[in-house]
Coordinates of C-alpha atoms in Angstrom, one line a residue:
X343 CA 0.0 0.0 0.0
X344 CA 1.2 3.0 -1.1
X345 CA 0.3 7.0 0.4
X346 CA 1.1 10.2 -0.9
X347 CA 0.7 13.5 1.1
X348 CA 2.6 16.1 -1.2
X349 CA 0.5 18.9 1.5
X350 CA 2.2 17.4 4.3
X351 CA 5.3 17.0 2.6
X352 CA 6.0 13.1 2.5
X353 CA 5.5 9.5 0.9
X354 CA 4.4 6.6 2.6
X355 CA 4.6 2.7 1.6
X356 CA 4.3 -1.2 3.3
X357 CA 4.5 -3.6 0.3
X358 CA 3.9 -7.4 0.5
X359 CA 4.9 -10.0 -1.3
X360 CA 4.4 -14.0 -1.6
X361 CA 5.2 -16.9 -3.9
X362 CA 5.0 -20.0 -3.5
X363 CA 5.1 -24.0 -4.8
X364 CA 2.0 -26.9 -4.6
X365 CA 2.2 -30.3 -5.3
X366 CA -0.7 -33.0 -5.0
X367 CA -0.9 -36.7 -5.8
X368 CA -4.0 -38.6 -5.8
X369 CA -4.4 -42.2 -5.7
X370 CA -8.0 -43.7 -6.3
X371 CA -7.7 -47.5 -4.8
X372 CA -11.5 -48.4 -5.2
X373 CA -14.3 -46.2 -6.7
X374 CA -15.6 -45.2 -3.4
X375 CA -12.4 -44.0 -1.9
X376 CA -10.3 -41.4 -3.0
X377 CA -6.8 -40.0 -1.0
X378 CA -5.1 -37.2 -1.6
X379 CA -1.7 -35.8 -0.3
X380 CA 0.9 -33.4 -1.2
X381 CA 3.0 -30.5 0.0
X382 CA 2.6 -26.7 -0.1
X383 CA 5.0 -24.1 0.7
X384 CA 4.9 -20.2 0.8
X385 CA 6.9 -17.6 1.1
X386 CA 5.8 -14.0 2.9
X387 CA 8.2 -10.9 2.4
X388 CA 6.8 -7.8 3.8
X389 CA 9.3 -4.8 2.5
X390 CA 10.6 -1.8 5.2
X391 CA 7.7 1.0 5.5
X392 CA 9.3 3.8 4.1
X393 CA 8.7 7.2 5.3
X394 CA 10.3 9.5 2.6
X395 CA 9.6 13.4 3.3
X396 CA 9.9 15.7 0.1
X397 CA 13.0 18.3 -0.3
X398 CA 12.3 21.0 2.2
X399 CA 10.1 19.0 5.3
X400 CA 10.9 18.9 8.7
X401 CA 9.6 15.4 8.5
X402 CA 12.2 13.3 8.9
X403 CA 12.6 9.8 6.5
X404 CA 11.9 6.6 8.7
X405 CA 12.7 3.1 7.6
X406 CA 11.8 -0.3 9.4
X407 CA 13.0 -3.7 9.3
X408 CA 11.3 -6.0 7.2
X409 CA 9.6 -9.2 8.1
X410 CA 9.8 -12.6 6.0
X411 CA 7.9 -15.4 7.0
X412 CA 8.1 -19.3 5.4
X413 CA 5.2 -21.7 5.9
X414 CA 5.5 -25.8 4.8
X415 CA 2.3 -27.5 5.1
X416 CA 2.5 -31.3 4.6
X417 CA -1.4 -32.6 4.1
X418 CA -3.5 -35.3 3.1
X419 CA -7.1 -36.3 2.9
X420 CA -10.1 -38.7 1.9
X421 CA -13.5 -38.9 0.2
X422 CA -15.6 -42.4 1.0
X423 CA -18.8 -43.2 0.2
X424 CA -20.1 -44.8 3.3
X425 CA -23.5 -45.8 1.7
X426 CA -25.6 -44.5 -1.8
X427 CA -27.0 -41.7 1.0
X428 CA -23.9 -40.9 2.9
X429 CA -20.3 -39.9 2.2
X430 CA -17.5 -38.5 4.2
X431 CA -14.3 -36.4 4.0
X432 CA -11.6 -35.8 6.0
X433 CA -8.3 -34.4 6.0
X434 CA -5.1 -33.0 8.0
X435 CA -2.8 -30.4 7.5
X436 CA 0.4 -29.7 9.6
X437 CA 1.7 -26.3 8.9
X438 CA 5.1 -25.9 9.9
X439 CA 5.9 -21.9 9.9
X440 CA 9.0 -19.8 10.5
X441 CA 9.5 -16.4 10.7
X442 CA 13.1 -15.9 9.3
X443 CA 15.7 -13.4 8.7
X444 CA 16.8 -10.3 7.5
X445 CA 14.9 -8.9 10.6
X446 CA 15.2 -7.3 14.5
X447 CA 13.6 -8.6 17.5
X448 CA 13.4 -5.8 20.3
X449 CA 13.5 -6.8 23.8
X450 CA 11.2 -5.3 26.6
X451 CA 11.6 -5.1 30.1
X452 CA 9.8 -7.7 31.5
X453 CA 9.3 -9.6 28.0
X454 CA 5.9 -7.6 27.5
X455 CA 6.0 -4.7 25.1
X456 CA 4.0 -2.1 25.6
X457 CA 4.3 1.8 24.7
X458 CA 5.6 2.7 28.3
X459 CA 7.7 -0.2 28.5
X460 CA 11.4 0.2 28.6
X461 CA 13.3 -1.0 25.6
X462 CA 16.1 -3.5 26.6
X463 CA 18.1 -4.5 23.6
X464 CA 17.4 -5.7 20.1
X465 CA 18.5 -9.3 18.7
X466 CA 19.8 -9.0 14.7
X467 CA 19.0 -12.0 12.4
X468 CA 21.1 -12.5 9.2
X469 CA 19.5 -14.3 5.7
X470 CA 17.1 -17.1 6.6
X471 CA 18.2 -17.2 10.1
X472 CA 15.8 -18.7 11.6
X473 CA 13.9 -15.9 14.2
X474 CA 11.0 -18.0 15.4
X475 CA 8.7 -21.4 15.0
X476 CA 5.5 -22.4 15.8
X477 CA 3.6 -25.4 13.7
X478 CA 0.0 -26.8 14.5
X479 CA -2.5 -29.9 13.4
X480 CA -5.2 -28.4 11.4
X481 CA -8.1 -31.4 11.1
X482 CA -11.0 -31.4 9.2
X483 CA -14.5 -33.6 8.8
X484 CA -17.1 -33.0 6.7
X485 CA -20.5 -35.5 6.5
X486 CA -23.3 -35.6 3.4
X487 CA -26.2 -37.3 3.8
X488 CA -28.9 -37.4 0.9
X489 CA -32.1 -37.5 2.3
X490 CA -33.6 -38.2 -1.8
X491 CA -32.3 -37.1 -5.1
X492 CA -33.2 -33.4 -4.7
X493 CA -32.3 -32.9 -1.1
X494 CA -28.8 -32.7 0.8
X495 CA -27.4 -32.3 4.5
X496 CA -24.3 -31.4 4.9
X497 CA -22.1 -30.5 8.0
X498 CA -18.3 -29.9 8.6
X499 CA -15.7 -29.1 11.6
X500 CA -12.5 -27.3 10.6
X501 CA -9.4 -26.0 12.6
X502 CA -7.1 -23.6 10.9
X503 CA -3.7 -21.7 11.7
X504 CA -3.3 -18.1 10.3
X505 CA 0.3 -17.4 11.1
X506 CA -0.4 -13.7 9.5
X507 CA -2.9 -10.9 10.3
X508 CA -3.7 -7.4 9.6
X509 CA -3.6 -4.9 12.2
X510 CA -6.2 -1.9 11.4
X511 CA -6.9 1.4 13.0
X512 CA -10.7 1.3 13.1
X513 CA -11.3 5.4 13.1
X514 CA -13.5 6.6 10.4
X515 CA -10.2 8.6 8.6
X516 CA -7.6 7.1 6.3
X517 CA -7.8 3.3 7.3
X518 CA -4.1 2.4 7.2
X519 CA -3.3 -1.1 7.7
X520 CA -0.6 -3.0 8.7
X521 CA 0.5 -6.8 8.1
X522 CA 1.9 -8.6 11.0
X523 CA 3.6 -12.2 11.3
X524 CA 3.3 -14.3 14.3
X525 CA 6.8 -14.2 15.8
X526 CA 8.4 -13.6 19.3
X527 CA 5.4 -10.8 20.7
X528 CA 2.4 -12.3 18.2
X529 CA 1.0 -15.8 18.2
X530 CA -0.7 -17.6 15.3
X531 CA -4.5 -16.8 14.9
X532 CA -6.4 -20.7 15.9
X533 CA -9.5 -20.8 14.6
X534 CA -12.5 -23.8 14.9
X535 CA -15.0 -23.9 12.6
X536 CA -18.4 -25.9 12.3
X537 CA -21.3 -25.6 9.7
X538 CA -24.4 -27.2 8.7
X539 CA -26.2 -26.7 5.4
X540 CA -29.1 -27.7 3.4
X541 CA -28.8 -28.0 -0.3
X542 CA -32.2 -28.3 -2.9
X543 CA -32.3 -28.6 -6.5
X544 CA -35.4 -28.6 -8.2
X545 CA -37.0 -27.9 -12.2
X546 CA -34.7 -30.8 -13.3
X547 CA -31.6 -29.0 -11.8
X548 CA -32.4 -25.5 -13.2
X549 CA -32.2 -23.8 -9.8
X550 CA -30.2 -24.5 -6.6
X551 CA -31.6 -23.4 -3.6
X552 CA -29.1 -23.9 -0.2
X553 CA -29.0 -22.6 3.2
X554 CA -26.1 -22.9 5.4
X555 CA -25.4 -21.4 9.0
X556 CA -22.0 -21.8 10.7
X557 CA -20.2 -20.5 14.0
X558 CA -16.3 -19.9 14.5
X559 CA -14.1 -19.2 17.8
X560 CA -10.8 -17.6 17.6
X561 CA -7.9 -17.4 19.6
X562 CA -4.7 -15.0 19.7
X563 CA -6.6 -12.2 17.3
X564 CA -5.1 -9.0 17.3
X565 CA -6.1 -5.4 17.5
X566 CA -4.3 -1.9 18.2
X567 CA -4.7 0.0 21.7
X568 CA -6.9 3.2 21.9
X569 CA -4.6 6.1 20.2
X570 CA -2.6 3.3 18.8
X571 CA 0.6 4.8 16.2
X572 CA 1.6 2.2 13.6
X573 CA 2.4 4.0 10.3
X574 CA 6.1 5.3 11.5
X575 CA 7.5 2.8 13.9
X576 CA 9.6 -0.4 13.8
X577 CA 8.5 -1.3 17.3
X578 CA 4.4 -2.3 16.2
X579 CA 4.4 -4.8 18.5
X580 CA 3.8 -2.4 21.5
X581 CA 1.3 -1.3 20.1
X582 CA -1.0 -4.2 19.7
X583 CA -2.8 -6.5 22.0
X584 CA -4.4 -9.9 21.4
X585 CA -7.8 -11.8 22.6
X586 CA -10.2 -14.2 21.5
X587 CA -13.1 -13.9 18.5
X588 CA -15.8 -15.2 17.6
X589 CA -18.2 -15.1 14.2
X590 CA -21.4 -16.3 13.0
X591 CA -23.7 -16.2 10.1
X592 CA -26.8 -17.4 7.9
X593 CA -26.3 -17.6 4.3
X594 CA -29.4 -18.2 1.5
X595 CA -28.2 -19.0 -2.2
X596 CA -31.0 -19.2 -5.1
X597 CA -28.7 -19.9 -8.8
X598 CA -29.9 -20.5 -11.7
X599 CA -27.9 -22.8 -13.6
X600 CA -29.3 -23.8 -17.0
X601 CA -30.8 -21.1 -19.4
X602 CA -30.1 -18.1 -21.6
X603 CA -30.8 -15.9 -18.3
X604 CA -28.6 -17.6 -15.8
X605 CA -27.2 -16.2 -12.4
X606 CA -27.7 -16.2 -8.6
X607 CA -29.3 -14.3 -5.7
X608 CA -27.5 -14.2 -2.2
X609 CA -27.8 -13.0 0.9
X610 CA -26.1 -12.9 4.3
X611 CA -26.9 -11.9 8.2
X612 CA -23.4 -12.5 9.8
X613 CA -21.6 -11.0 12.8
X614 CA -18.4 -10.6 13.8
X615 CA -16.8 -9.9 17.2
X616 CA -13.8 -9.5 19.7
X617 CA -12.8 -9.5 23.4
X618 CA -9.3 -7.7 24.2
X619 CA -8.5 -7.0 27.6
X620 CA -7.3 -3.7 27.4
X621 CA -9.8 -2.6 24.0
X622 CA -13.3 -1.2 24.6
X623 CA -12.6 -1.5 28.2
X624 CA -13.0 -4.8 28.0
X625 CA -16.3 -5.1 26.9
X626 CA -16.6 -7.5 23.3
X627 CA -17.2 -5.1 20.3
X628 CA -17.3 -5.7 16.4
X629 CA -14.1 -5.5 14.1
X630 CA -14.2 -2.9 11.1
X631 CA -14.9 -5.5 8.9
X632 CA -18.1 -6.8 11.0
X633 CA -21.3 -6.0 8.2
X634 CA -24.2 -7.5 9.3
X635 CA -26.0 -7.8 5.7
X636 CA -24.6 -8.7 2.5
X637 CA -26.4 -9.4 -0.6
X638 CA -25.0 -10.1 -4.1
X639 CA -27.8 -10.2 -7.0
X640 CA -25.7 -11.6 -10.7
X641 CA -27.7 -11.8 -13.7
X642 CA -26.2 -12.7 -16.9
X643 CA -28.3 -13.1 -20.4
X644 CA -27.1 -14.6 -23.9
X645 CA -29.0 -13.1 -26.6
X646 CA -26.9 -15.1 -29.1
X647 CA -24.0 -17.0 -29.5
X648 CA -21.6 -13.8 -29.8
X649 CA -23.8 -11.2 -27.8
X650 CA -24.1 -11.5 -23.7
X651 CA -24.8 -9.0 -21.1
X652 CA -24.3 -9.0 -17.7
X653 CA -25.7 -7.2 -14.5
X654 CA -24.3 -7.0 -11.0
X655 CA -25.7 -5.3 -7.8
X656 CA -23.5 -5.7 -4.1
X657 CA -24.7 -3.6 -1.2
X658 CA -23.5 -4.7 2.5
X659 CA -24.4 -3.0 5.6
X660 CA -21.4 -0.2 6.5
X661 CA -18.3 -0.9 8.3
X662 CA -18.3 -0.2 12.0
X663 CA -15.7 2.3 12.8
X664 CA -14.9 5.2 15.6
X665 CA -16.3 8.5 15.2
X666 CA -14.6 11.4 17.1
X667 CA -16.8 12.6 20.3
X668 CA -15.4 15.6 20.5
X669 CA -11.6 17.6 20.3
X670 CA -8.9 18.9 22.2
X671 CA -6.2 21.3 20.7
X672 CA -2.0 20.9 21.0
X673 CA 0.1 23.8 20.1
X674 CA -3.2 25.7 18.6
X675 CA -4.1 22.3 16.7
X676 CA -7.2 20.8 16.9
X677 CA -7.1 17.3 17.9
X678 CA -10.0 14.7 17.6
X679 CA -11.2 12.9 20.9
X680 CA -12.4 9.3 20.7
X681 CA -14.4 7.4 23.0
X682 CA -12.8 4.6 24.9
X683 CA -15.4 2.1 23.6
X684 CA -14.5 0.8 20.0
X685 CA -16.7 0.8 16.9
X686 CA -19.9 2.3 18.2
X687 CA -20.6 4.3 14.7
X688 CA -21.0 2.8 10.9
X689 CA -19.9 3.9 7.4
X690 CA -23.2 4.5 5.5
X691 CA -24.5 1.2 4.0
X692 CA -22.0 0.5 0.7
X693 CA -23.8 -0.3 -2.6
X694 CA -23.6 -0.3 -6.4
X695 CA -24.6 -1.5 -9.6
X696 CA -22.4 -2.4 -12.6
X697 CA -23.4 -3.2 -15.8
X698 CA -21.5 -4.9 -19.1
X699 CA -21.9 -6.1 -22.4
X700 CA -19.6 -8.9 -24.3
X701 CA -19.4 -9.5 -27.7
X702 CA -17.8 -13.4 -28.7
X703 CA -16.6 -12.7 -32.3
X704 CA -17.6 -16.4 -33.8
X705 CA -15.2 -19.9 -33.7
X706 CA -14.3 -20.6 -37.6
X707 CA -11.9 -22.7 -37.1
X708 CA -9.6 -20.4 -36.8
X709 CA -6.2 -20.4 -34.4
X710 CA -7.2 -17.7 -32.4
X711 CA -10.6 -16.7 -30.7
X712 CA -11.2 -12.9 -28.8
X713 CA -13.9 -11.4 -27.3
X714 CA -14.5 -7.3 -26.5
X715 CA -15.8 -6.4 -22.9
X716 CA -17.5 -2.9 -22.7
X717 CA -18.2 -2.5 -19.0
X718 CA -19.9 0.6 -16.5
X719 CA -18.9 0.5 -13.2
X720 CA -21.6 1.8 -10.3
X721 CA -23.8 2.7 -12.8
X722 CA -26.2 5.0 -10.8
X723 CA -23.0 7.1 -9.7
X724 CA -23.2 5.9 -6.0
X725 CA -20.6 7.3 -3.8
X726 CA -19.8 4.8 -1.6
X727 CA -17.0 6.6 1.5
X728 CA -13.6 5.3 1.6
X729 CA -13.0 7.3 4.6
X730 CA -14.0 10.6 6.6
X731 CA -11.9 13.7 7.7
X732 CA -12.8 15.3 10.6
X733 CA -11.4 18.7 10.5
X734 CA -11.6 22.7 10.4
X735 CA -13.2 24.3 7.1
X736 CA -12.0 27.8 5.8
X737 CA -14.0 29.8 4.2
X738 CA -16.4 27.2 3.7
X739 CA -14.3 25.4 0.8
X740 CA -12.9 21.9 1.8
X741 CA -10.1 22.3 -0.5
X742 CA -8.9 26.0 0.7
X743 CA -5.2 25.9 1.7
X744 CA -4.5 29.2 4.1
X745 CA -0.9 29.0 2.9
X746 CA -1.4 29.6 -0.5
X747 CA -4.9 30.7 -0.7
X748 CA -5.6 33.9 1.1
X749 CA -6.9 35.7 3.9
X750 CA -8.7 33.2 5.9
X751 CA -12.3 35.0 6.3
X752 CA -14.1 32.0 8.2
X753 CA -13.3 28.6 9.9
X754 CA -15.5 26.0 11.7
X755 CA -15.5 22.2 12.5
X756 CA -16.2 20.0 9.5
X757 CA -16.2 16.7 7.5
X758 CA -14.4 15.8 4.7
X759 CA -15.6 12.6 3.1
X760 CA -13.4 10.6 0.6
X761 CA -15.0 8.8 -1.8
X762 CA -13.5 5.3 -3.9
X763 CA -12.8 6.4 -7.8
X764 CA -11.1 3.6 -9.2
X765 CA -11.0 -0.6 -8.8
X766 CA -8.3 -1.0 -7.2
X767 CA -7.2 2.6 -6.0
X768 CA -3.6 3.6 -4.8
X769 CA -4.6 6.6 -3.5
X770 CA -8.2 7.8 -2.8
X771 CA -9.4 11.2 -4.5
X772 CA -12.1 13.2 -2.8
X773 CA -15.0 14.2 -5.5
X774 CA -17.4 17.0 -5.2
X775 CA -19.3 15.9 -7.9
X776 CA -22.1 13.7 -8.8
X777 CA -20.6 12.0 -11.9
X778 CA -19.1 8.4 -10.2
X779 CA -20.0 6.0 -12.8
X780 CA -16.6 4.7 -14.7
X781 CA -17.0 3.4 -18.3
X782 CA -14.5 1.0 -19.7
X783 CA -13.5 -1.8 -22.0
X784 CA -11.4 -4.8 -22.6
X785 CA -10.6 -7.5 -25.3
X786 CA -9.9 -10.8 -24.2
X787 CA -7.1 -12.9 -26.4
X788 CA -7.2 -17.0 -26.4
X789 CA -4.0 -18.0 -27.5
X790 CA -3.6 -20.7 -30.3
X791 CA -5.4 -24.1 -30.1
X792 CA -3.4 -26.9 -30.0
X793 CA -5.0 -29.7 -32.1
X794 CA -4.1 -33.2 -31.4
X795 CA -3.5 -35.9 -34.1

């Protein structure tokens, strides 16, 4: 993630990266049993944040340590058909993960870090030296039981490891995140899972209709203290403190999957929630990403072999976030007061509709086959809020600098709400307009057929 504040004079960026390597083997020894097994490995490298102030600022640059993390996960697992009504599959994975070098561990008095808490001494790892290990079983069932041709029950247990996690300030301005590997200060995230669904086809097929409910408890989750600073520090770890979690949710599927109009209607009620000792004083409260409501309606129609369109609507309930209760001023600035409980306020509900059209040029024979995309996204110009500024307005204009742009006639509390303008944006840009509907187009290339003899 990259940010740019040329009015504040500086650059800011956390990158990460991973690659990684799979390999599976099956073996089939009877046609009601199936095992497969195989190794997966992955490598995390999360560069330095680099703080680089422009010619002229009194900011000065700040570069971290960065963090590389390698995880080995040996697994294998079975499908058998118990009966004609009821099959089973299991599985186990052993992750094997280790937080290795180039990278600084700091020391704490007392081995707890904390922003008060003396620093001790710091430990340097070379290359791939190894820093830290943990490794864990992760087992998982699943049962399916057909109670006739149309109908199916199905339930599951699942345990997981998540040796990486985001840590995310949950104000209602710029949400800055930052990734964090379990190591010395941060265990892995352990997580058990269970679900139970029911699953109907009817029409001959045509339509699917399922409903499926689940719960999940977490262990070791993190979250940032009240006033927490993680963009320009190397030390994030006193900054954070870790709890338990738990999450649980309905979700109703109709598809339709045979047709020139095909497509599928969701929707789901979930909930999400934490208990940090030390967060919300004490009292459990929803993460940022906690959104009640979610519903998905895709419709896509073929008109003809080489003309298609395609409709899309999303709208989820806002994200729960920390508005400002008041303000205090330092050194004539004014500074925005939040309440010690976390995530009391919402983001207004997001939605939007996009809208394409594809045109399939047709299949001659020839080596090559393309296709043209012609795509609007949020067709009804919805601006959905990336974030929200809370801060002083001159002379009623939200983008009047007093440095450059005059006498400043009139100033009063405000907010500044930035809005999302692209896909995937780098930056966000703050629009004062209505006109938030994005129009665009691709071609799609299949490269040469290979025909066999």
């Amino acid at each position: 993630m990259e940010f740019d504040d040329p009015e504040n004079g500086f650059e800011w960026s956390n990158k990460l990266s991973e690659s990684g390597i799979k390999a599976i083997w099956t073996a089939i020894p009877t046609d009601k049993f199936q095992v497969n097994w195989g190794v997966h490995s992955q490598f995390y490298n999360f560069a330095p944040v680099d703080l680089d102030p422009a010619s002229g600022s009194a900011i000065r640059p700040i570069v971290t340590n960065p963090k590389n993390g390698l995880l080995n996960n040996l697994f294998v697992s079975g499908n058998y058909e118990i009966s004609p009504k009821l099959s089973a599959e299991a599985g186990l994975r052993w992750g094997l993960f280790n937080q290795v070098g180039r990278g600084v561990d700091y020391l704490y008095e007392g081995e707890v870090p904390g922003p008060q808490v003396e620093l001790t001494d710091s430990l340097k790892f070379g290359t791939f030296e190894n820093m830290h290990f943990y490794q864990g079983l992760e087992p998982r069932i699943a049962f399916r039981y057909r109670i006739s041709d149309f109908f199916t029950v199905k339930t599951a247990y699942n345990r997981n490891f998540q040796y990486i996690q985001i840590a995310s300030n949950s104000s209602a301005g710029l949400p800055i995140d930052r990734w964090i590997l379990s190591g010395r200060y941060v265990e892995p995230v352990k997580s058990d899972q269970i679900s139970l669904g029911l699953f109907h086809n009817f029409d001959q097929d045509r339509w699917e209709l399922s409903v499926e409910g689940y719960y999940k408890d977490l262990d070791n989750v993190i979250d940032l203290r009240n006033g927490a600073q993680v963009l320009f520090t190397d030390q994030v770890e006193t900054e954070l403190l870790a709890g338990k979690g738990w999450a649980y949710g309905t979700e109703f599927l109709l598809r339709k999957n045979i047709g020139k109009t095909t497509g599928w209607l969701s929707y789901t009620w979930s909930r999400a929630w934490r208990k940090i000792a030390g967060v919300s004083k004490n009292q459990a409260y929803n993460p940022r990403f906690d959104r009640p409501n979610d519903v998905t309606l895709v419709l896509n129609h073929e008109f003809s072999p080489s003309w298609s369109a395609g409709l899309t609507f999303v709208y989820t309930t806002g994200q729960a976030v920390s508005y400002p209760v008041g303000s205090y001023r330092v050194d004539n600035q004014s500074v925005p007061l939040y309440s010690e409980f976390r995530n009391l306020d919402r983001f207004p509900d997001y939605h939007r509709m996009d809208a394409s059209v594809t045109w399939k040029n047709s299949d001659k024979g020839r080596k090559w086959r393309g296709s043209w995309n012609f795509s609007i996204y949020n067709l009804y110009g919805r601006k959905n809020p990336f974030a929200y500024e809370f801060r002083q307005i001159y002379n009623e204009d939200i983008t009047f600098d007093g440095g450059s742009d005059g006498e400043i006639i009139s100033s009063r509390p405000g907010v500044v709400m930035t809005y999302l303008s692209h896909f995937f944006p780098r930056s966000p840009t703050t629009f004062n307009s209505d006109e938030q509907a994005l129009f665009g187009f691709t071609y799609f290339f299949v490269s040469p057929r290979v025909k066999r003899k």
